[in-house]
PDB file of C-alpha atoms and ligand atoms in Angstrom:
ATOM      1  CA  UNK K   1     105.452 112.246 118.199  1.00 97.00           C
ATOM      2  CA  UNK K   2     108.181 109.670 118.099  1.00 98.00           C
ATOM      3  CA  UNK K   3     108.435 106.965 115.446  1.00 98.00           C
ATOM      4  CA  UNK K   4     110.322 103.790 116.302  1.00 98.00           C
ATOM      5  CA  UNK K   5     111.715 102.399 113.080  1.00 98.00           C
ATOM      6  CA  UNK K   6     114.328 100.103 111.569  1.00 98.00           C
ATOM      7  CA  UNK K   7     115.975 101.196 108.312  1.00 98.00           C
ATOM      8  CA  UNK K   8     114.056 100.084 105.199  1.00 98.00           C
ATOM      9  CA  UNK K   9     111.618  97.979 107.256  1.00 98.00           C
ATOM     10  CA  UNK K  10     107.861  98.462 106.904  1.00 98.00           C
ATOM     11  CA  UNK K  11     108.177 101.419 109.295  1.00 98.00           C
ATOM     12  CA  UNK K  12     109.478 103.378 106.287  1.00 98.00           C
ATOM     13  CA  UNK K  13     105.811 103.761 105.298  1.00 98.00           C
ATOM     14  CA  UNK K  14     105.147 105.694 108.512  1.00 98.00           C
ATOM     15  CA  UNK K  15     108.149 107.969 107.917  1.00 98.00           C
ATOM     16  CA  UNK K  16     106.845 108.625 104.401  1.00 98.00           C
ATOM     17  CA  UNK K  17     103.397 109.487 105.787  1.00 98.00           C
ATOM     18  CA  UNK K  18     104.929 111.871 108.351  1.00 98.00           C
ATOM     19  CA  UNK K  19     107.017 113.568 105.629  1.00 98.00           C
ATOM     20  CA  UNK K  20     104.010 113.810 103.299  1.00 98.00           C
ATOM     21  CA  UNK K  21     102.058 115.396 106.168  1.00 98.00           C
ATOM     22  CA  UNK K  22     104.855 117.850 106.995  1.00 98.00           C
ATOM     23  CA  UNK K  23     104.667 116.581 110.612  1.00 98.00           C
ATOM     24  CA  UNK K  24     107.233 117.339 113.289  1.00 96.00           C
ATOM     25  CA  UNK K  25     108.438 114.025 114.706  1.00 98.00           C
ATOM     26  CA  UNK K  26     111.396 112.343 116.370  1.00 98.00           C
ATOM     27  CA  UNK K  27     112.769 109.163 114.844  1.00 98.00           C
ATOM     28  CA  UNK K  28     114.295 106.474 117.049  1.00 98.00           C
ATOM     29  CA  UNK K  29     116.173 103.665 115.340  1.00 98.00           C
ATOM     30  CA  UNK K  30     115.646 100.146 116.608  1.00 98.00           C
ATOM     31  CA  UNK K  31     118.092  97.313 116.025  1.00 95.00           C
ATOM     32  CA  UNK K  32     115.622  94.597 114.979  1.00 93.00           C
ATOM     33  CA  UNK K  33     117.560  91.458 115.936  1.00 93.00           C
ATOM     34  CA  UNK K  34     119.026  92.974 119.149  1.00 94.00           C
ATOM     35  CA  UNK K  35     115.663  94.551 120.114  1.00 97.00           C
ATOM     36  CA  UNK K  36     117.427  97.672 121.322  1.00 97.00           C
ATOM     37  CA  UNK K  37     117.024 101.312 120.447  1.00 97.00           C
ATOM     38  CA  UNK K  38     120.130 103.262 119.388  1.00 94.00           C
ATOM     39  CA  UNK K  39     120.247 104.644 122.932  1.00 94.00           C
ATOM     40  CA  UNK K  40     120.549 101.066 124.227  1.00 95.00           C
ATOM     41  CA  UNK K  41     117.001 100.829 125.625  1.00 97.00           C
ATOM     42  CA  UNK K  42     115.362  97.402 125.591  1.00 98.00           C
ATOM     43  CA  UNK K  43     112.760  97.789 122.827  1.00 98.00           C
ATOM     44  CA  UNK K  44     110.482  95.176 124.408  1.00 98.00           C
ATOM     45  CA  UNK K  45     109.981  97.688 127.225  1.00 97.00           C
ATOM     46  CA  UNK K  46     108.501 100.076 124.652  1.00 97.00           C
ATOM     47  CA  UNK K  47     106.631  97.632 122.412  1.00 98.00           C
ATOM     48  CA  UNK K  48     106.112  94.176 123.932  1.00 97.00           C
ATOM     49  CA  UNK K  49     105.807  92.728 120.401  1.00 98.00           C
ATOM     50  CA  UNK K  50     109.308  93.992 119.577  1.00 98.00           C
ATOM     51  CA  UNK K  51     108.074  95.081 116.143  1.00 98.00           C
ATOM     52  CA  UNK K  52     108.407  98.340 114.250  1.00 98.00           C
ATOM     53  CA  UNK K  53     106.692 100.636 113.480  1.00 98.00           C
ATOM     54  CA  UNK K  54     105.445 102.025 116.778  1.00 98.00           C
ATOM     55  CA  UNK K  55     104.361 105.624 117.120  1.00 98.00           C
ATOM     56  CA  UNK K  56     104.384 107.397 120.479  1.00 98.00           C
ATOM     57  CA  UNK K  57     101.838 110.199 120.336  1.00 98.00           C
ATOM     58  CA  UNK K  58     102.321 113.600 121.973  1.00 96.00           C
ATOM     59  CA  UNK K  59      99.839 112.566 124.679  1.00 96.00           C
ATOM     60  CA  UNK K  60     101.813 109.411 125.450  1.00 97.00           C
ATOM     61  CA  UNK K  61      99.859 106.636 123.735  1.00 98.00           C
ATOM     62  CA  UNK K  62     101.813 104.025 121.815  1.00 98.00           C
ATOM     63  CA  UNK K  63     100.149 103.129 118.528  1.00 98.00           C
ATOM     64  CA  UNK K  64     101.305  99.958 116.802  1.00 98.00           C
ATOM     65  CA  UNK K  65     100.412  98.257 113.505  1.00 98.00           C
ATOM     66  CA  UNK K  66     101.190  99.858 110.155  1.00 97.00           C
ATOM     67  CA  UNK K  67      97.574 100.201 109.122  1.00 97.00           C
ATOM     68  CA  UNK K  68      96.609 102.020 112.345  1.00 98.00           C
ATOM     69  CA  UNK K  69      99.638 104.335 112.397  1.00 98.00           C
ATOM     70  CA  UNK K  70      99.195 105.321 108.756  1.00 98.00           C
ATOM     71  CA  UNK K  71      95.546 106.205 109.260  1.00 98.00           C
ATOM     72  CA  UNK K  72      96.326 108.023 112.505  1.00 98.00           C
ATOM     73  CA  UNK K  73      98.899 110.221 110.736  1.00 98.00           C
ATOM     74  CA  UNK K  74      96.513 110.868 107.847  1.00 98.00           C
ATOM     75  CA  UNK K  75      93.710 111.830 110.245  1.00 98.00           C
ATOM     76  CA  UNK K  76      95.968 114.109 112.306  1.00 98.00           C
ATOM     77  CA  UNK K  77      96.946 116.087 109.211  1.00 98.00           C
ATOM     78  CA  UNK K  78      93.788 116.263 107.075  1.00 98.00           C
ATOM     79  CA  UNK K  79      95.181 119.140 105.007  1.00 98.00           C
ATOM     80  CA  UNK K  80      97.726 116.723 103.521  1.00 98.00           C
ATOM     81  CA  UNK K  81      94.919 114.620 101.962  1.00 98.00           C
ATOM     82  CA  UNK K  82      96.587 111.314 102.745  1.00 98.00           C
ATOM     83  CA  UNK K  83      93.343 109.400 103.336  1.00 98.00           C
ATOM     84  CA  UNK K  84      89.726 109.856 102.310  1.00 98.00           C
ATOM     85  CA  UNK K  85      87.867 111.059 105.423  1.00 96.00           C
ATOM     86  CA  UNK K  86      84.923 108.660 105.199  1.00 96.00           C
ATOM     87  CA  UNK K  87      82.596 106.751 102.937  1.00 97.00           C
ATOM     88  CA  UNK K  88      83.262 104.172 100.247  1.00 98.00           C
ATOM     89  CA  UNK K  89      86.692 105.597  99.368  1.00 97.00           C
ATOM     90  CA  UNK K  90      87.754 105.163 103.038  1.00 98.00           C
ATOM     91  CA  UNK K  91      86.591 101.535 102.828  1.00 98.00           C
ATOM     92  CA  UNK K  92      88.779 101.128  99.750  1.00 98.00           C
ATOM     93  CA  UNK K  93      91.707 102.547 101.722  1.00 98.00           C
ATOM     94  CA  UNK K  94      91.085  99.914 104.445  1.00 98.00           C
ATOM     95  CA  UNK K  95      90.908  97.267 101.762  1.00 98.00           C
ATOM     96  CA  UNK K  96      94.274  98.205 100.245  1.00 98.00           C
ATOM     97  CA  UNK K  97      96.017  98.645 103.603  1.00 98.00           C
ATOM     98  CA  UNK K  98      94.831  95.194 104.687  1.00 98.00           C
ATOM     99  CA  UNK K  99      95.795  93.670 101.349  1.00 98.00           C
ATOM    100  CA  UNK K 100      99.309  95.112 101.574  1.00 98.00           C
ATOM    101  CA  UNK K 101      99.719  94.141 105.238  1.00 98.00           C
ATOM    102  CA  UNK K 102      98.375  90.620 105.092  1.00 98.00           C
ATOM    103  CA  UNK K 103      98.504  89.359 101.506  1.00 98.00           C
ATOM    104  CA  UNK K 104     101.822  90.971 100.470  1.00 97.00           C
ATOM    105  CA  UNK K 105     103.847  91.849 103.566  1.00 97.00           C
ATOM    106  CA  UNK K 106     103.082  88.814 105.705  1.00 96.00           C
ATOM    107  CA  UNK K 107     102.066  86.197 103.119  1.00 96.00           C
ATOM    108  CA  UNK K 108     104.558  86.769 100.298  1.00 95.00           C
ATOM    109  CA  UNK K 109     107.530  88.698 101.696  1.00 95.00           C
ATOM    110  CA  UNK K 110     107.907  87.270 105.203  1.00 95.00           C
ATOM    111  CA  UNK K 111     108.546  83.763 103.762  1.00 95.00           C
ATOM    112  CA  UNK K 112     110.869  85.228 101.108  1.00 95.00           C
ATOM    113  CA  UNK K 113     113.102  86.700 103.843  1.00 95.00           C
ATOM    114  CA  UNK K 114     113.411  83.246 105.442  1.00 96.00           C
ATOM    115  CA  UNK K 115     116.632  81.328 104.783  1.00 96.00           C
ATOM    116  CA  UNK K 116     114.831  77.978 104.280  1.00 97.00           C
ATOM    117  CA  UNK K 117     114.126  77.134 100.648  1.00 96.00           C
ATOM    118  CA  UNK K 118     110.782  75.374 101.372  1.00 97.00           C
ATOM    119  CA  UNK K 119     109.503  78.487 103.169  1.00 97.00           C
ATOM    120  CA  UNK K 120     110.700  80.734 100.326  1.00 96.00           C
ATOM    121  CA  UNK K 121     108.887  78.478  97.848  1.00 95.00           C
ATOM    122  CA  UNK K 122     105.691  79.017  99.809  1.00 96.00           C
ATOM    123  CA  UNK K 123     106.018  82.820  99.421  1.00 96.00           C
ATOM    124  CA  UNK K 124     106.953  82.513  95.739  1.00 95.00           C
ATOM    125  CA  UNK K 125     103.861  80.371  95.147  1.00 95.00           C
ATOM    126  CA  UNK K 126     101.573  83.044  96.563  1.00 96.00           C
ATOM    127  CA  UNK K 127     103.114  85.935  94.609  1.00 96.00           C
ATOM    128  CA  UNK K 128     101.540  85.586  91.099  1.00 96.00           C
ATOM    129  CA  UNK K 129      97.881  85.840  92.163  1.00 97.00           C
ATOM    130  CA  UNK K 130      98.555  88.791  94.461  1.00 98.00           C
ATOM    131  CA  UNK K 131     100.777  90.669  91.999  1.00 98.00           C
ATOM    132  CA  UNK K 132      98.196  89.913  89.298  1.00 98.00           C
ATOM    133  CA  UNK K 133      95.594  91.811  91.340  1.00 98.00           C
ATOM    134  CA  UNK K 134      97.966  94.774  91.628  1.00 98.00           C
ATOM    135  CA  UNK K 135      98.906  94.623  87.948  1.00 98.00           C
ATOM    136  CA  UNK K 136      95.281  94.777  86.788  1.00 98.00           C
ATOM    137  CA  UNK K 137      94.503  97.639  89.157  1.00 98.00           C
ATOM    138  CA  UNK K 138      97.618  99.715  88.459  1.00 98.00           C
ATOM    139  CA  UNK K 139      97.287  99.363  84.698  1.00 98.00           C
ATOM    140  CA  UNK K 140      94.084 101.410  85.109  1.00 97.00           C
ATOM    141  CA  UNK K 141      95.086 103.806  87.899  1.00 97.00           C
ATOM    142  CA  UNK K 142      98.019 106.009  88.804  1.00 98.00           C
ATOM    143  CA  UNK K 143      97.551 105.347  92.540  1.00 98.00           C
ATOM    144  CA  UNK K 144      95.731 102.683  94.580  1.00 98.00           C
ATOM    145  CA  UNK K 145      92.879 105.139  95.192  1.00 98.00           C
ATOM    146  CA  UNK K 146      91.740 108.063  93.065  1.00 97.00           C
ATOM    147  CA  UNK K 147      94.657 110.084  94.417  1.00 97.00           C
ATOM    148  CA  UNK K 148      97.830 109.471  96.432  1.00 98.00           C
ATOM    149  CA  UNK K 149      97.164 108.026  99.911  1.00 98.00           C
ATOM    150  CA  UNK K 150      99.108 106.454 102.780  1.00 98.00           C
ATOM    151  CA  UNK K 151      98.470 103.078 101.115  1.00 98.00           C
ATOM    152  CA  UNK K 152     100.795 104.088  98.248  1.00 98.00           C
ATOM    153  CA  UNK K 153     103.620 104.841 100.684  1.00 98.00           C
ATOM    154  CA  UNK K 154     103.080 101.429 102.286  1.00 98.00           C
ATOM    155  CA  UNK K 155     102.974  99.598  98.936  1.00 98.00           C
ATOM    156  CA  UNK K 156     106.129 101.372  97.727  1.00 98.00           C
ATOM    157  CA  UNK K 157     107.885 100.327 100.953  1.00 98.00           C
ATOM    158  CA  UNK K 158     106.921  96.677 100.423  1.00 98.00           C
ATOM    159  CA  UNK K 159     107.861  96.780  96.716  1.00 98.00           C
ATOM    160  CA  UNK K 160     111.340  97.972  97.740  1.00 97.00           C
ATOM    161  CA  UNK K 161     111.867  94.471  99.128  1.00 97.00           C
ATOM    162  CA  UNK K 162     111.578  92.875  95.682  1.00 96.00           C
ATOM    163  CA  UNK K 163     115.214  93.918  95.083  1.00 93.00           C
ATOM    164  CA  UNK K 164     116.507  91.776  97.958  1.00 93.00           C
ATOM    165  CA  UNK K 165     114.059  88.875  97.761  1.00 95.00           C
ATOM    166  CA  UNK K 166     114.446  88.072  94.071  1.00 91.00           C
ATOM    167  CA  UNK K 167     110.868  88.934  93.014  1.00 94.00           C
ATOM    168  CA  UNK K 168     111.219  90.085  89.401  1.00 95.00           C
ATOM    169  CA  UNK K 169     108.785  92.939  88.832  1.00 96.00           C
ATOM    170  CA  UNK K 170     109.424  92.780  85.055  1.00 96.00           C
ATOM    171  CA  UNK K 171     106.604  90.196  85.050  1.00 96.00           C
ATOM    172  CA  UNK K 172     104.189  92.909  86.189  1.00 98.00           C
ATOM    173  CA  UNK K 173     105.041  96.015  84.102  1.00 98.00           C
ATOM    174  CA  UNK K 174     102.343  98.271  85.578  1.00 98.00           C
ATOM    175  CA  UNK K 175     103.550  97.455  89.108  1.00 98.00           C
ATOM    176  CA  UNK K 176     107.165  98.060  88.065  1.00 98.00           C
ATOM    177  CA  UNK K 177     106.267 101.407  86.477  1.00 98.00           C
ATOM    178  CA  UNK K 178     104.244 102.387  89.579  1.00 98.00           C
ATOM    179  CA  UNK K 179     107.174 101.529  91.870  1.00 98.00           C
ATOM    180  CA  UNK K 180     109.654 103.572  89.797  1.00 98.00           C
ATOM    181  CA  UNK K 181     107.209 106.478  89.620  1.00 98.00           C
ATOM    182  CA  UNK K 182     106.467 106.516  93.344  1.00 98.00           C
ATOM    183  CA  UNK K 183     110.164 106.351  94.271  1.00 98.00           C
ATOM    184  CA  UNK K 184     110.539 109.732  92.544  1.00 98.00           C
ATOM    185  CA  UNK K 185     107.886 111.381  94.724  1.00 98.00           C
ATOM    186  CA  UNK K 186     109.792 113.915  96.876  1.00 98.00           C
ATOM    187  CA  UNK K 187     108.688 112.666 100.334  1.00 98.00           C
ATOM    188  CA  UNK K 188     109.327 109.046  99.336  1.00 98.00           C
ATOM    189  CA  UNK K 189     112.709 109.808  97.727  1.00 98.00           C
ATOM    190  CA  UNK K 190     113.800 111.705 100.863  1.00 98.00           C
ATOM    191  CA  UNK K 191     112.608 109.010 103.295  1.00 98.00           C
ATOM    192  CA  UNK K 192     114.062 106.185 101.193  1.00 98.00           C
ATOM    193  CA  UNK K 193     117.414 107.950 100.708  1.00 98.00           C
ATOM    194  CA  UNK K 194     117.794 108.654 104.425  1.00 98.00           C
ATOM    195  CA  UNK K 195     116.905 105.116 105.463  1.00 98.00           C
ATOM    196  CA  UNK K 196     119.133 103.562 102.796  1.00 97.00           C
ATOM    197  CA  UNK K 197     122.074 105.466 104.310  1.00 98.00           C
ATOM    198  CA  UNK K 198     121.098 104.282 107.816  1.00 97.00           C
ATOM    199  CA  UNK K 199     120.692 100.714 106.518  1.00 96.00           C
ATOM    200  CA  UNK K 200     124.203 100.774 105.038  1.00 96.00           C
ATOM    201  CA  UNK K 201     125.633 102.128 108.307  1.00 95.00           C
ATOM    202  CA  UNK K 202     123.833  99.361 110.224  1.00 93.00           C
ATOM    203  CA  UNK K 203     125.199  96.697 107.865  1.00 92.00           C
ATOM    204  CA  UNK K 204     128.738  98.088 108.252  1.00 94.00           C
ATOM    205  CA  UNK K 205     128.410  98.034 112.085  1.00 90.00           C
ATOM    206  CA  UNK K 206     127.198  94.422 112.006  1.00 88.00           C
ATOM    207  CA  UNK K 207     130.030  93.377 109.677  1.00 91.00           C
ATOM    208  CA  UNK K 208     132.567  94.812 112.160  1.00 90.00           C
ATOM    209  CA  UNK K 209     130.939  93.222 115.250  1.00 83.00           C
TER     210      UNK K 209
HETATM  211  N1  LIG Q 301     101.625  93.507 112.249  1.00 54.64           N
HETATM  212  C1  LIG Q 301     102.718  94.456 112.294  1.00 54.64           C
HETATM  213  C2  LIG Q 301     103.931  93.799 111.671  1.00 54.64           C
HETATM  214  C3  LIG Q 301     105.141  94.716 111.702  1.00 54.64           C
HETATM  215  C4  LIG Q 301     106.396  93.978 111.259  1.00 54.64           C
HETATM  216  O1  LIG Q 301     106.344  92.877 110.704  1.00 54.64           O
HETATM  217  N2  LIG Q 301     107.547  94.617 111.482  1.00 54.64           N
HETATM  218  C5  LIG Q 301     108.810  94.032 111.137  1.00 54.64           C
HETATM  219  C6  LIG Q 301     109.613  94.946 110.244  1.00 54.64           C
HETATM  220  S1  LIG Q 301     108.882  95.080 108.610  1.00 54.64           S
HETATM  221  C7  LIG Q 301     109.632  93.824 112.391  1.00 54.64           C
HETATM  222  O2  LIG Q 301     109.618  94.655 113.291  1.00 54.64           O
HETATM  223  N3  LIG Q 301     110.368  92.713 112.451  1.00 54.64           N
HETATM  224  C8  LIG Q 301     111.236  92.408 113.544  1.00 54.64           C
HETATM  225  C9  LIG Q 301     110.997  91.040 114.086  1.00 54.64           C
HETATM  226  O3  LIG Q 301     110.212  90.265 113.493  1.00 54.64           O
HETATM  227  O4  LIG Q 301     111.600  90.714 115.093  1.00 54.64           O
HETATM  228  C10 LIG Q 301     102.364  95.736 111.559  1.00 54.64           C
HETATM  229  O5  LIG Q 301     101.665  95.663 110.550  1.00 54.64           O
HETATM  230  O6  LIG Q 301     102.790  96.819 111.974  1.00 54.64           O
END
């Protein structure tokens, strides 16, 4: 398997899932704005959307979309217990993955990364209701489901962005505590530490260019 990723982007959730699963994988860094891999390959030739994550399977299929990749990894490595296999708990996993992908990632954080103040205000306006849902849930539960799942790796990845987008998690203490707790989980700490180093290297390269 080969994961196409950009440091600290949402693709970090896939790296976390692969580490949690103990999977053997190659990791190819993509320069988001330039749409090139580190080897200088045009990334649009690999993924026509130009987005990370993308996971190339051992039999040569390219899987895109966070929610699909995370469930694929979980299903490939059932012994790691990263997703409920079926039933109502699997439906809850779908629910949380969709919530994170659409209501947090795309609705709140995409606008907050924009440089235009009116777009940022749109994202800020959506945050309280969505973080309120998380706060109520995480004040009752240690993880999104009964136990750790790929959805927790995805949520932790998205919560990392609060630091650079000015979302103050102090307003939602259960979410803040969850984020701090999950960052200490060994697979997450390893993945985050490695990508933070790559992110800093990328920033230094861009500053020189
Ligand atoms: N719907 C896609 C969205 C993925 C996505 O937004 N990826 C971002 C990084 S977090 C990206 O590649 N951005 C580069 C760009 O927009 O050009 C998914 O869920 O996988």
